[in-house]
Amino acid sequence: MDNAPAYAQCGSVVSVRGGIVDVRFGSRVPPIHSLLRAGKQDTIVIEILSQLDEHCVRGIALTATQGLARGMPVTDTHGPLMVPVGSATLSRMFDVFGNAIDRHPPPVGIRWRSAHHAPPPLVRRSAKAEIFETGIKAIDVLMPLERGGKAGLLGGAGVGKTILLTEMIHNVAGKHQGVSIFCGIGERCREGEELYRDVVAAGVLQSMVMVFGQMNEPPGARFRVAHAALTMAEYFRDDEHRDVLLLVDNIFRFIQAGMEVSGLMGQMPSRMGYQPTMSTELAQLEERIASTDTGAITSIQAVYVPADDFTDPAAVHTFSHLSASIVLSRKRASEGFYPAIDPLKSSSKMATPGIIGRRHYGIAQEIRRTLAQYAELKDIIAMLGLEQLSLEDRKVVARARRLERFLTQPFFTTERFTGIKGKLVGLKDALEGCERILGDEFQDVPERALYMIGRIDEVKKADPQLQ
């Protein structure tokens, strides 16, 4: 054995091309997804993605490859990428390898699990369609989320996306006694630091885990960070039987990282330059987000739509997995309607009479009809004035303007900015308020009395003239 080549004892680097490393082994070749370590103090981590022949494998580096050269020894770790799980991970921030990056000591009492898991089998999945109440009126009434489902959050910068996510984390911690996991894929370090401060200030960090794959990290690390976060979520669902809210920002960057990995691996690009395996990679991730007999992982995913083209393959494949779409509007944010959700562009597959009931469905449809009529009348009002409308149209406008204001809501996470105490509104109270407004019960009430309140009963408190 003394005369045996180096690769017979562990392995040796055959070639390095950017983040792609080819390694030659002797008699035993490690399986796909195994982690290899190389470089000084084994700091360079490589994940095997394909086997070239009986002795060579090709892997993607999850760390920078500076200093790696041909002939260098490579050590097989005899296992895949491992992720820390357990209650000790709560209130902490991790990278893709499970290292704490929040400047606190490493957590004690954690266990390690493989980042690669199969989706739960159909026999374990919950076939019951349940509503996931968020305590936010506009979402619960018009675009109800599915427990164990996936919702897309579409919105640009500065329209309240982070605030809405933080409020949902707060409500899940209080109402559902659940756990929230934030997964930042390709996040800018500024965004991650700001979110961490917002979460600490909102007092919801104790029921939350944060996992980041930053924008400056190699594509392999950004691609795997979503699997790492999902493994943590699966632990809380399957072992602790708790409901989990998984927030992913941004799912497009997951596809983008996969596209970079595919290009580096030498695969022939598919339509518009995307990887040929995009639908498979996205499905492997999305199918793990499910409701089972022990708990549920409900996911809210920020979705970037390239060039606002909804026919882009990345958008088409992502939307096929979503059960609800929440669209945030910059125009509504500029008008002071928070949360700035566009009720006419947002939708949910749960909003059917068989799931939410005929009363809820009828109210939601009537709200949409009223707001759509108001949107059509806005041009006439701008040119001729409200007085030129018919009596019936004026009633529609009055209802719509009151509904718009009633669907605003003070958030717990914005109390320190606005000075207005946050409100959690149950679905029953939200429906009752909308129904009474549609019935013209508040036609003599000033519009301002319905702005930034919780339940409809608070109207009299908001306007002393009504007492």
Coordinates of N, CA and C in Angstrom, one line a residue, residues 269-430:
P269 N -28.3 24.2 -21.9 CA -29.4 25.0 -21.4 C -30.7 24.8 -22.1
S270 N -31.8 25.0 -21.4 CA -33.1 24.8 -22.0 C -33.6 26.2 -22.4
R271 N -35.0 26.3 -22.5 CA -35.6 27.5 -23.0 C -35.2 28.7 -22.2
M272 N -34.8 29.8 -22.9 CA -34.4 31.1 -22.3 C -33.2 31.0 -21.4
G273 N -32.4 29.9 -21.6 CA -31.2 29.8 -20.8 C -31.3 29.1 -19.5
Y274 N -32.5 28.7 -19.1 CA -32.7 28.0 -17.8 C -32.2 26.6 -17.9
Q275 N -31.9 26.0 -16.8 CA -31.4 24.6 -16.7 C -32.5 23.6 -17.2
P276 N -32.1 22.5 -17.8 CA -33.1 21.6 -18.3 C -33.8 20.8 -17.2
T277 N -33.2 20.9 -16.0 CA -33.8 20.2 -14.8 C -34.5 21.1 -13.9
M278 N -34.9 22.3 -14.3 CA -35.5 23.3 -13.4 C -36.8 22.8 -12.8
S279 N -37.7 22.2 -13.6 CA -39.0 21.8 -13.1 C -38.8 20.7 -12.0
T280 N -37.8 19.8 -12.2 CA -37.5 18.7 -11.3 C -37.0 19.3 -10.0
E281 N -36.0 20.2 -10.1 CA -35.4 20.8 -8.9 C -36.4 21.5 -8.1
L282 N -37.2 22.3 -8.7 CA -38.2 23.1 -8.0 C -39.3 22.2 -7.4
A283 N -39.7 21.1 -8.1 CA -40.6 20.2 -7.5 C -40.1 19.4 -6.3
Q284 N -38.8 19.0 -6.4 CA -38.2 18.3 -5.2 C -38.2 19.2 -4.0
L285 N -38.1 20.5 -4.2 CA -38.1 21.4 -3.0 C -39.6 21.6 -2.6
E286 N -40.4 22.0 -3.5 CA -41.8 22.4 -3.2 C -42.6 21.2 -2.6
E287 N -42.4 20.0 -3.1 CA -43.2 18.9 -2.7 C -42.9 18.5 -1.2
R288 N -41.8 18.9 -0.7 CA -41.5 18.7 0.8 C -42.3 19.6 1.7
I289 N -42.8 20.7 1.1 CA -43.7 21.6 1.9 C -45.1 21.0 1.9
A290 N -45.5 20.4 3.0 CA -46.8 19.7 3.0 C -47.4 19.7 4.3
S291 N -48.7 19.4 4.4 CA -49.4 19.1 5.6 C -49.5 17.6 5.8
T292 N -49.1 17.1 7.0 CA -49.2 15.6 7.2 C -50.1 15.4 8.5
D293 N -50.1 14.1 8.9 CA -50.9 13.7 10.1 C -50.3 14.3 11.4
T294 N -49.1 14.8 11.4 CA -48.5 15.3 12.6 C -48.4 16.8 12.7
G295 N -48.4 17.5 11.6 CA -48.3 18.9 11.6 C -48.3 19.4 10.1
A296 N -48.0 20.7 10.0 CA -48.1 21.3 8.6 C -46.9 22.3 8.5
I297 N -46.4 22.4 7.3 CA -45.5 23.4 6.9 C -46.2 24.3 5.9
T298 N -46.5 25.5 6.3 CA -47.2 26.5 5.4 C -46.1 27.5 5.0
S299 N -46.0 27.7 3.7 CA -44.9 28.5 3.1 C -45.5 29.7 2.4
I300 N -44.8 30.8 2.7 CA -45.0 32.1 2.0 C -43.7 32.4 1.3
Q301 N -43.8 32.5 0.0 CA -42.5 32.6 -0.8 C -42.6 34.0 -1.6
A302 N -41.6 34.8 -1.4 CA -41.5 36.0 -2.3 C -41.1 35.5 -3.7
V303 N -41.8 36.0 -4.7 CA -41.5 35.6 -6.1 C -41.2 36.8 -6.9
Y304 N -40.0 36.8 -7.5 CA -39.6 37.8 -8.4 C -40.0 37.4 -9.8
V305 N -40.7 38.2 -10.5 CA -41.1 37.9 -11.9 C -40.2 38.6 -12.9
P306 N -39.3 38.0 -13.6 CA -38.3 38.6 -14.5 C -39.0 39.5 -15.5
A307 N -38.7 40.8 -15.5 CA -39.2 41.8 -16.5 C -40.7 41.8 -16.5
D308 N -41.3 41.5 -15.4 CA -42.8 41.4 -15.3 C -43.4 40.5 -16.3
D309 N -42.7 39.5 -16.8 CA -43.2 38.6 -17.8 C -43.7 37.3 -17.1
F310 N -45.0 37.2 -17.0 CA -45.6 36.1 -16.3 C -45.5 34.8 -17.1
T311 N -45.1 34.9 -18.4 CA -44.9 33.7 -19.2 C -43.4 33.2 -19.1
D312 N -42.6 33.8 -18.3 CA -41.2 33.4 -18.1 C -41.2 32.0 -17.5
P313 N -40.4 31.0 -18.0 CA -40.4 29.7 -17.4 C -40.3 29.6 -15.9
A314 N -39.5 30.5 -15.3 CA -39.3 30.5 -13.8 C -40.6 30.8 -13.1
A315 N -41.3 31.8 -13.7 CA -42.6 32.2 -13.1 C -43.7 31.1 -13.3
V316 N -43.7 30.6 -14.5 CA -44.7 29.6 -14.8 C -44.6 28.3 -13.9
H317 N -43.4 27.9 -13.8 CA -43.1 26.7 -12.9 C -43.4 27.0 -11.4
T318 N -43.1 28.2 -11.0 CA -43.3 28.5 -9.6 C -44.8 28.6 -9.3
F319 N -45.5 29.3 -10.2 CA -47.0 29.5 -9.9 C -47.7 28.2 -10.0
S320 N -47.2 27.2 -10.7 CA -48.0 26.0 -10.7 C -48.0 25.3 -9.4
H321 N -47.0 25.6 -8.5 CA -47.0 25.0 -7.1 C -47.8 25.8 -6.1
L322 N -48.1 27.1 -6.4 CA -48.7 27.9 -5.4 C -50.2 27.7 -5.3
S323 N -50.7 27.9 -4.1 CA -52.2 27.8 -3.8 C -52.8 29.2 -3.6
A324 N -52.0 30.2 -3.5 CA -52.5 31.6 -3.3 C -51.4 32.6 -3.8
S325 N -51.8 33.7 -4.3 CA -50.9 34.8 -4.8 C -51.4 36.1 -4.1
I326 N -50.4 36.7 -3.4 CA -50.7 37.9 -2.7 C -49.8 39.0 -3.4
V327 N -50.5 39.9 -4.1 CA -49.8 41.0 -4.9 C -49.8 42.3 -4.1
L328 N -48.7 42.8 -3.8 CA -48.5 44.1 -3.1 C -48.4 45.2 -4.2
S329 N -49.2 46.3 -4.0 CA -49.3 47.4 -4.9 C -48.6 48.7 -4.4
R330 N -47.7 49.2 -5.2 CA -47.0 50.5 -4.8 C -48.0 51.6 -4.8
K331 N -49.0 51.6 -5.7 CA -50.0 52.6 -5.7 C -50.8 52.7 -4.4
R332 N -51.2 51.5 -3.9 CA -52.0 51.4 -2.7 C -51.1 51.9 -1.5
A333 N -49.8 51.5 -1.5 CA -48.9 51.9 -0.5 C -48.8 53.5 -0.4
S334 N -48.7 54.1 -1.6 CA -48.6 55.5 -1.7 C -49.9 56.2 -1.2
E335 N -51.0 55.5 -1.3 CA -52.3 56.1 -0.8 C -52.5 55.9 0.7
G336 N -51.6 55.1 1.3 CA -51.7 54.9 2.8 C -52.5 53.7 3.2
F337 N -52.8 52.8 2.2 CA -53.6 51.6 2.5 C -52.6 50.5 2.9
Y338 N -52.4 50.2 4.2 CA -51.5 49.2 4.6 C -52.3 48.1 5.3
P339 N -52.1 46.8 5.1 CA -51.1 46.2 4.1 C -51.5 46.6 2.7
A340 N -50.5 46.9 1.8 CA -50.8 47.4 0.5 C -51.1 46.3 -0.5
I341 N -52.1 45.4 -0.1 CA -52.5 44.3 -1.0 C -53.5 44.7 -2.0
D342 N -53.2 44.3 -3.3 CA -54.1 44.6 -4.4 C -55.2 43.5 -4.4
P343 N -56.4 43.8 -4.0 CA -57.4 42.7 -3.9 C -57.9 42.2 -5.2
L344 N -57.7 43.0 -6.3 CA -58.2 42.5 -7.6 C -57.2 41.7 -8.3
K345 N -55.9 41.8 -8.0 CA -54.9 41.1 -8.7 C -54.5 39.8 -7.9
S346 N -54.8 39.8 -6.6 CA -54.5 38.7 -5.7 C -55.6 37.6 -5.8
S347 N -55.2 36.3 -5.6 CA -56.2 35.3 -5.7 C -55.7 34.1 -4.8
S348 N -56.7 33.2 -4.6 CA -56.4 31.9 -3.9 C -57.3 30.8 -4.4
K349 N -56.6 29.6 -4.5 CA -57.4 28.4 -4.9 C -58.3 27.9 -3.8
M350 N -58.2 28.4 -2.6 CA -59.0 28.0 -1.5 C -60.3 28.7 -1.5
A351 N -60.4 29.8 -2.3 CA -61.6 30.7 -2.2 C -62.7 30.1 -3.1
T352 N -63.2 28.9 -2.7 CA -64.3 28.2 -3.3 C -65.4 27.9 -2.3
P353 N -66.7 27.9 -2.7 CA -67.8 27.6 -1.7 C -67.6 26.3 -1.0
G354 N -67.0 25.3 -1.6 CA -66.9 24.0 -0.9 C -65.8 24.0 0.2
I355 N -64.9 25.0 0.2 CA -63.9 25.0 1.2 C -64.2 26.1 2.3
I356 N -64.4 27.3 1.8 CA -64.6 28.4 2.8 C -66.1 28.6 3.1
G357 N -67.0 27.9 2.5 CA -68.4 28.1 2.8 C -69.1 29.1 1.9
R358 N -70.4 29.0 1.7 CA -71.1 29.9 0.8 C -71.1 31.3 1.2
R359 N -71.3 31.5 2.5 CA -71.4 32.9 3.0 C -70.0 33.7 2.8
H360 N -68.9 33.0 3.2 CA -67.6 33.7 3.0 C -67.4 33.9 1.5
Y361 N -67.7 32.9 0.7 CA -67.4 33.1 -0.7 C -68.3 34.2 -1.3
G362 N -69.5 34.3 -0.9 CA -70.4 35.3 -1.4 C -69.9 36.7 -1.0
I363 N -69.5 36.9 0.2 CA -69.0 38.2 0.7 C -67.7 38.6 -0.1
A364 N -66.8 37.6 -0.3 CA -65.5 37.9 -1.0 C -65.8 38.3 -2.4
Q365 N -66.7 37.6 -3.1 CA -67.1 38.0 -4.5 C -67.7 39.3 -4.6
E366 N -68.6 39.7 -3.6 CA -69.2 41.0 -3.6 C -68.2 42.1 -3.4
I367 N -67.2 41.8 -2.5 CA -66.2 42.8 -2.3 C -65.4 43.1 -3.5
R368 N -65.0 42.0 -4.2 CA -64.3 42.1 -5.5 C -65.1 42.9 -6.5
R369 N -66.4 42.6 -6.6 CA -67.3 43.2 -7.6 C -67.4 44.7 -7.3
T370 N -67.5 45.0 -6.0 CA -67.7 46.5 -5.6 C -66.4 47.2 -5.9
L371 N -65.2 46.6 -5.6 CA -63.9 47.3 -5.8 C -63.6 47.4 -7.3
A372 N -64.0 46.4 -8.1 CA -63.8 46.5 -9.6 C -64.7 47.6 -10.2
Q373 N -65.9 47.7 -9.7 CA -66.8 48.8 -10.3 C -66.3 50.2 -9.9
Y374 N -65.7 50.3 -8.7 CA -65.1 51.5 -8.2 C -63.9 51.9 -9.1
A375 N -63.1 50.9 -9.4 CA -61.9 51.1 -10.3 C -62.3 51.6 -11.7
E376 N -63.5 51.1 -12.2 CA -63.9 51.6 -13.5 C -64.5 53.0 -13.4
L377 N -65.1 53.4 -12.3 CA -65.7 54.7 -12.2 C -64.7 55.8 -11.8
K378 N -63.4 55.4 -11.4 CA -62.4 56.4 -11.0 C -62.2 57.4 -12.1
D379 N -62.1 57.0 -13.4 CA -61.8 57.9 -14.5 C -62.9 59.0 -14.6
I380 N -64.1 58.5 -14.5 CA -65.3 59.4 -14.6 C -65.3 60.4 -13.5
I381 N -65.0 59.9 -12.3 CA -65.0 60.8 -11.1 C -63.9 61.9 -11.3
A382 N -62.7 61.4 -11.8 CA -61.6 62.4 -12.0 C -61.9 63.5 -13.0
M383 N -62.7 63.1 -14.1 CA -63.0 64.1 -15.1 C -64.2 64.9 -14.8
L384 N -65.3 64.3 -14.3 CA -66.6 65.0 -14.2 C -67.0 65.3 -12.7
G385 N -66.4 64.5 -11.8 CA -66.7 64.7 -10.4 C -67.7 63.7 -9.9
L386 N -67.8 63.4 -8.6 CA -68.7 62.4 -8.0 C -70.2 62.7 -8.3
E387 N -70.5 64.0 -8.4 CA -71.9 64.5 -8.5 C -72.5 64.0 -9.8
Q388 N -71.7 63.8 -10.8 CA -72.3 63.4 -12.1 C -72.7 61.9 -12.2
L389 N -72.3 61.1 -11.2 CA -72.7 59.7 -11.2 C -74.1 59.5 -10.8
S390 N -74.7 58.4 -11.2 CA -76.0 58.0 -10.7 C -76.0 57.7 -9.3
L391 N -77.2 57.7 -8.7 CA -77.3 57.4 -7.2 C -76.8 56.0 -6.9
E392 N -77.1 55.1 -7.7 CA -76.6 53.7 -7.5 C -75.1 53.6 -7.5
D393 N -74.5 54.3 -8.5 CA -73.0 54.3 -8.7 C -72.4 55.0 -7.5
R394 N -73.0 56.1 -7.0 CA -72.5 56.8 -5.8 C -72.5 55.9 -4.6
K395 N -73.5 55.0 -4.5 CA -73.5 54.1 -3.4 C -72.4 53.1 -3.5
V396 N -72.1 52.6 -4.7 CA -71.0 51.7 -4.9 C -69.7 52.3 -4.5
V397 N -69.5 53.6 -4.9 CA -68.2 54.3 -4.6 C -68.1 54.4 -3.1
A398 N -69.2 54.7 -2.4 CA -69.2 54.9 -0.9 C -68.8 53.6 -0.2
R399 N -69.5 52.5 -0.7 CA -69.1 51.1 -0.2 C -67.7 50.8 -0.4
A400 N -67.2 51.0 -1.6 CA -65.8 50.6 -2.0 C -64.8 51.4 -1.1
R401 N -65.0 52.7 -1.0 CA -64.1 53.5 -0.2 C -64.1 53.1 1.3
R402 N -65.2 52.7 1.8 CA -65.3 52.2 3.2 C -64.6 50.8 3.3
L403 N -64.9 50.0 2.3 CA -64.2 48.7 2.4 C -62.7 48.8 2.3
E404 N -62.2 49.7 1.4 CA -60.7 49.9 1.3 C -60.2 50.3 2.7
R405 N -60.8 51.1 3.4 CA -60.3 51.6 4.6 C -60.5 50.5 5.7
F406 N -61.6 49.8 5.7 CA -61.8 48.7 6.7 C -60.7 47.6 6.5
L407 N -60.3 47.4 5.3 CA -59.3 46.3 5.1 C -57.9 46.7 5.4
T408 N -57.7 48.0 5.8 CA -56.4 48.4 6.4 C -56.3 47.8 7.8
Q409 N -55.2 47.7 8.4 CA -55.0 47.1 9.7 C -53.8 47.6 10.4
P410 N -53.8 48.0 11.7 CA -52.6 48.3 12.4 C -51.9 47.1 12.8
F411 N -50.6 47.0 12.5 CA -49.8 45.8 12.8 C -49.0 45.9 14.1
F412 N -48.8 44.8 14.8 CA -48.0 44.8 16.0 C -46.6 45.2 15.7
T413 N -46.1 44.8 14.6 CA -44.7 45.0 14.3 C -44.4 46.5 13.9
T414 N -45.5 47.3 13.7 CA -45.3 48.7 13.4 C -45.7 49.7 14.5
E415 N -46.0 49.1 15.7 CA -46.4 49.9 16.8 C -45.4 51.0 17.1
R416 N -44.1 50.7 17.1 CA -43.1 51.6 17.5 C -43.0 52.8 16.5
F417 N -43.4 52.6 15.2 CA -43.3 53.6 14.2 C -44.6 54.5 14.2
T418 N -45.8 53.8 14.3 CA -47.0 54.5 14.1 C -47.7 55.0 15.4
G419 N -47.3 54.3 16.5 CA -48.0 54.7 17.8 C -49.4 54.1 17.9
I420 N -49.8 53.3 16.9 CA -51.1 52.7 16.9 C -51.0 51.3 17.4
K421 N -51.8 50.8 18.4 CA -51.7 49.5 18.9 C -52.1 48.5 17.8
G422 N -51.3 47.4 17.7 CA -51.6 46.4 16.7 C -52.9 45.6 17.0
K423 N -53.5 45.1 15.9 CA -54.8 44.4 16.1 C -54.7 43.0 15.3
L424 N -55.2 42.0 16.0 CA -55.3 40.6 15.4 C -56.8 40.4 15.2
V425 N -57.3 40.3 14.0 CA -58.7 40.2 13.7 C -59.0 38.8 13.2
G426 N -59.9 38.1 13.9 CA -60.4 36.8 13.5 C -61.2 36.8 12.2
L427 N -61.3 35.7 11.6 CA -62.0 35.6 10.3 C -63.5 36.0 10.5
K428 N -64.1 35.5 11.6 CA -65.5 35.7 11.8 C -65.8 37.2 11.9
D429 N -64.9 38.0 12.7 CA -65.1 39.4 12.9 C -64.9 40.2 11.6
A430 N -63.9 39.7 10.8 CA -63.6 40.4 9.5 C -64.7 40.2 8.5

